[in-house]
XYZ file of C-alpha atoms in Angstrom:
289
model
C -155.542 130.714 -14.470
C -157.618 127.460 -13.018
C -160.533 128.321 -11.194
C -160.600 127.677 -7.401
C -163.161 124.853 -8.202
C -160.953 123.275 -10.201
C -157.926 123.719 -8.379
C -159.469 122.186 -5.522
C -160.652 118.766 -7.493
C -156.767 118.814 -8.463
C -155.716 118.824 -4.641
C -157.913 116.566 -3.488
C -157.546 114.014 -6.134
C -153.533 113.946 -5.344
C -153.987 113.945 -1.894
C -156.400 110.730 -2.380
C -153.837 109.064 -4.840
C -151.839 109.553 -2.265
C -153.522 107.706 0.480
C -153.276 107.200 3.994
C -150.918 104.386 3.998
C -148.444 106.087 1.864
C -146.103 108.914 3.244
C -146.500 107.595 6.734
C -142.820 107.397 7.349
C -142.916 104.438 9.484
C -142.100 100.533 9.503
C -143.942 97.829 11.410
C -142.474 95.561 14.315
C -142.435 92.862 12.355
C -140.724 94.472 9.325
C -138.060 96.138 11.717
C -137.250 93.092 12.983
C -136.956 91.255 9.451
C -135.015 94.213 8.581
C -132.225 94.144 11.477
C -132.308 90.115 11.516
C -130.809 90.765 8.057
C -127.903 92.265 9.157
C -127.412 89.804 12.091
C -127.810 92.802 14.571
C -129.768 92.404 17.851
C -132.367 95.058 18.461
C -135.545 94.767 19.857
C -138.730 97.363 20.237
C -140.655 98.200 23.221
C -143.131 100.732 24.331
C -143.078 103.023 27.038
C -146.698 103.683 28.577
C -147.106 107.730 29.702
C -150.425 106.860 31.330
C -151.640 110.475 31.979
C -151.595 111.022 28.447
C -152.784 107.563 27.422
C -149.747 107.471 25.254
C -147.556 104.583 24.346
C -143.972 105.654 23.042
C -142.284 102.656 20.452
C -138.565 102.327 20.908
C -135.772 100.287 19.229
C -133.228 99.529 21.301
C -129.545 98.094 20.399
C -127.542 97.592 23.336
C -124.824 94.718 22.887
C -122.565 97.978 24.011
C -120.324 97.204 26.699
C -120.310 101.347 26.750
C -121.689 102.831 29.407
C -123.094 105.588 27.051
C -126.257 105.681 25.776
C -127.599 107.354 22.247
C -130.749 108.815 22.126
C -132.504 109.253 18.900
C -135.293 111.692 17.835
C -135.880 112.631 14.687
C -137.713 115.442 13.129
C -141.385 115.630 11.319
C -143.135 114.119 9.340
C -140.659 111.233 10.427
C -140.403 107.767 12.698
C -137.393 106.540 14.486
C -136.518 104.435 11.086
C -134.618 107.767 10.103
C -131.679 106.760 12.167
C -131.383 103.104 10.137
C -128.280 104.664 8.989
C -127.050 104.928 12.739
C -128.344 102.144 14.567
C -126.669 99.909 11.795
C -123.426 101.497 12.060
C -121.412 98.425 13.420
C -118.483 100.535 14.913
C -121.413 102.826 16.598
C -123.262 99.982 18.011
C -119.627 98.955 19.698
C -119.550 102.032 20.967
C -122.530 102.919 22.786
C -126.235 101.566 23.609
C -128.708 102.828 20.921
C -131.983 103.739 21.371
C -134.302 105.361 18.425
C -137.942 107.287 19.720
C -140.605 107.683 17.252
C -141.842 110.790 18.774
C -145.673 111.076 20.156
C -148.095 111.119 17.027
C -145.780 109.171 14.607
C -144.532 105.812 13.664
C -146.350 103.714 16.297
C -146.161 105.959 19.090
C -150.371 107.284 19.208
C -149.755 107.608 15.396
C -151.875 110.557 13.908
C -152.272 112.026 18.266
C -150.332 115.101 17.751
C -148.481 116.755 20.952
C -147.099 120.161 19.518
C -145.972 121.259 23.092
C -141.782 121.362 23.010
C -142.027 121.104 26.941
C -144.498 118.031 27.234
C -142.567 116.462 24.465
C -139.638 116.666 26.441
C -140.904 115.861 29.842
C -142.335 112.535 28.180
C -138.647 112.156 27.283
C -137.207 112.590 30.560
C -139.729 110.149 31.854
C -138.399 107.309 29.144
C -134.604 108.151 29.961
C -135.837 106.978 34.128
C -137.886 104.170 32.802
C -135.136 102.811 31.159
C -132.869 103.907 33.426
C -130.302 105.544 30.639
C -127.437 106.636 32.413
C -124.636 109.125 30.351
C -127.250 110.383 27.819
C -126.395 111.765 24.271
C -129.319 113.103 22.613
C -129.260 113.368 18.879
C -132.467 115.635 17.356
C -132.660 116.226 13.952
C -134.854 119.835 12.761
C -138.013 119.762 15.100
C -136.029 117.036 17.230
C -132.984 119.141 17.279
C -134.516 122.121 20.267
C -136.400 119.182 21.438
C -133.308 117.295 22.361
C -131.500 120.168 23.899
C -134.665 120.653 25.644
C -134.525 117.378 27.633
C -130.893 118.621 28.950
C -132.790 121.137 30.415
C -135.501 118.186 31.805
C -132.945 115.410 32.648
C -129.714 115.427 34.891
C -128.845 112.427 32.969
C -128.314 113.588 29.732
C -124.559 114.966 29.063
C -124.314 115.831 25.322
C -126.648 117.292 22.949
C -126.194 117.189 18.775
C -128.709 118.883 17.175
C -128.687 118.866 13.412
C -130.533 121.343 11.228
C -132.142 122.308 14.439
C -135.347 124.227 13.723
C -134.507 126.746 17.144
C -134.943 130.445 16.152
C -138.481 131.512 16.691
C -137.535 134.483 14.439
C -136.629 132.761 11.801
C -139.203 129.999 11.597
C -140.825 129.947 8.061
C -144.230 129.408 6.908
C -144.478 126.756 4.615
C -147.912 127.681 2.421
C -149.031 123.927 2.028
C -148.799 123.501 5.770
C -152.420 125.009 5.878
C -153.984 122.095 4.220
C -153.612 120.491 7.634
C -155.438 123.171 9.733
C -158.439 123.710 6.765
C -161.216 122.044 8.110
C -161.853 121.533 4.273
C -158.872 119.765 3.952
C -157.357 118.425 6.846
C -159.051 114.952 6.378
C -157.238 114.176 3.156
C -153.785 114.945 4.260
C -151.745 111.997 5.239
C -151.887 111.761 8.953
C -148.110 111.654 9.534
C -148.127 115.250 7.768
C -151.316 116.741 9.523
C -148.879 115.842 12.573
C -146.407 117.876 11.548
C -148.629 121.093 10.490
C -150.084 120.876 13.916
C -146.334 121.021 15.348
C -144.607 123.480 12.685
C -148.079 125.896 13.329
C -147.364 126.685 16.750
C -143.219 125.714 16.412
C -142.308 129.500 17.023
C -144.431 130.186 19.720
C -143.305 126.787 21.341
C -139.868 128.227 20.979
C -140.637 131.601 22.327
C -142.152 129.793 25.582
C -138.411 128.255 26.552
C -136.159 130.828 24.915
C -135.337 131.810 28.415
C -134.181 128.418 29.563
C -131.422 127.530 27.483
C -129.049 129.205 29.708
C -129.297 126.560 31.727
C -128.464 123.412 29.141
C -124.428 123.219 30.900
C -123.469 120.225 28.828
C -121.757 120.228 25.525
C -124.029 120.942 22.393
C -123.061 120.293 19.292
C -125.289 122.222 16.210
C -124.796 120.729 13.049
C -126.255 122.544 9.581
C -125.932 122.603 5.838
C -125.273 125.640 4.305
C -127.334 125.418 1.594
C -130.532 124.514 3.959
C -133.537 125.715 2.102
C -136.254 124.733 4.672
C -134.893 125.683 8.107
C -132.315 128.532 7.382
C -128.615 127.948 8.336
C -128.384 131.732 10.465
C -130.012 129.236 13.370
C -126.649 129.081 13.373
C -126.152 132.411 15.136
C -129.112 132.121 17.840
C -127.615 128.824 19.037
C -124.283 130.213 19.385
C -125.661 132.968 21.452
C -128.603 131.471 23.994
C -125.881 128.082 24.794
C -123.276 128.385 26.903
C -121.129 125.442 25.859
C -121.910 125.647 21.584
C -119.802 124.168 18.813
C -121.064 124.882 15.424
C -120.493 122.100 12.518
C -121.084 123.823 8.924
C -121.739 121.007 5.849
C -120.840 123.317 3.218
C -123.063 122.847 -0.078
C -125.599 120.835 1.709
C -129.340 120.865 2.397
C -131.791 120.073 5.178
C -132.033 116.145 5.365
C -128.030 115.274 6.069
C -129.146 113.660 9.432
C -130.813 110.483 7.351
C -129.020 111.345 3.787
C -125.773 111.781 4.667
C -125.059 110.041 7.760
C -121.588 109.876 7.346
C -120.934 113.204 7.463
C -122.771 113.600 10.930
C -121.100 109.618 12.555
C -117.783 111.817 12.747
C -118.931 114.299 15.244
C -120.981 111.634 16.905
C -118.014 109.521 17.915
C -116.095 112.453 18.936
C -118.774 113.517 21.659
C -118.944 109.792 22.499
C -115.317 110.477 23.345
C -115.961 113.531 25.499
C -118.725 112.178 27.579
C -116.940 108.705 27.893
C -113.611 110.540 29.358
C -115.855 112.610 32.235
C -117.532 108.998 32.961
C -113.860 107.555 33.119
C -112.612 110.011 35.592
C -115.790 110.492 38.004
């Protein structure tokens, strides 16, 4: 067996090939731009200031819509908004309703490597960017730690009237501990992991207990959720299944059969479907207000 010394020297020459810049999971203004100039789409990026927290959130925005729906984004961790390139280049969804993409506080270029592990103030600072912008008809679309967060923010916001989580990390019970995850809480060791993934030990160490803290609220999310998961999910198990369908009063469960953890960004078409359908739902209340 290799000594601890020597296991160590192994780590921490990986995690050095590996450097900072690489694994970051996150694109430049400039290169999202390029990007979506490519494909003749009109988006643009702003940044909504949360000045108690000194925190400036980065959002891309798409809204040639006519719709008055609007898709929220958040994706899960280690991540930035450019997860949802899949969506917010989808020219039949950008006819249907104004996009919007979050990287999440501590990633992309939102206070990159300024963790916030709280589920609530995550959400609040949320709810603050659906008034700022003044979003109207929400749908909020989480993928794994941004799945409870965005059923969360139907408990913050009166303005949000659909929630699709997909491989939603939201049973405290059955939250895993993933062994390399302590690398990012080791004082030894924190420094050389990549920022974007010291972000998300900081958030998956104190998930459960985050989830534990709002169990009791869920009874009052009242608008549709939709929870989406892959049978063959090997990193947040798919029997979340069964705690959503039991804490949410309005729940419809989507099984991917023979699929893992990362269909939000992988397999995007096999999530659009379900998207456009609770476009349709919300849209028909809006029509008959």
């Amino acid at each position: 067996m290799m000594p601890m010394r020597s296991r160590l020297y192994c780590l921490i020459f990986v995690l050095s090939f590996s450097s900072c810049t690489v694994l970051q999971w996150r694109s430049t203004d400039q290169e999202i731009k390029a990007d979506f100039e490519t494909k003749a789409i009109v988006s643009n990026l702003s940044y909504f200031p949360v000045d108690s927290l000194d925190l400036k959130v980065r959002v891309q925005h798409i809204k040639t819509s006519q719709s008055p729906i609007n898709v929220l984004f958040l994706h899960g961790s280690p991540s930035s908004l450019s997860a949802w390139n899949g969506y917010l280049k989808d020219t039949l969804l950008i006819k249907r309703a104004k996009l919007h993409a979050v990287d999440r506080p501590g990633y992309g270029y939102s206070n990159f490597g300024d963790e916030i592990p709280s589920i609530t103030t995550q959400a609040a600072i949320m709810s603050g960017l659906i008034e700022y912008y003044d979003l109207k008809h929400v749908i909020v679309i989480g993928s794994s730690y941004g799945g409870p967060l965005a059923a969360r923010l139907a408990v913050e916001s009166k303005n949000v009237e659909g929630v699709i989580m997909v491989s939603p990390a939201i049973d405290p019970q059955q939250e895993k501990k993933i062994w390399a995850s302590r690398f990012t809480q080791w004082w030894l060791t924190r420094w050389l992991v990549p920022t974007g993934y010291r972000v998300a030990g900081d958030e998956k160490t104190v998930h459960a207990k985050e989830l534990e803290r709002i169990a009791a609220d869920w009874s009052k999310v009242t608008v549709p959720v939709v929870h989406i998961h892959g049978d063959a999910d090997d990193l947040v198990p798919y029997t979340n299944v069964n705690y959503s369908r039991s804490v949410f009063r309005t729940i419809k469960i989507i099984t991917i059969p023979h699929t893992g953890h990362e269909i939000a960004w992988a397999r995007p078409e096999l999530i659009k479907p379900h998207v456009f359908a609770l476009i349709d739902k919300v849209l028909a209340d809006v029509v008959f207000e």
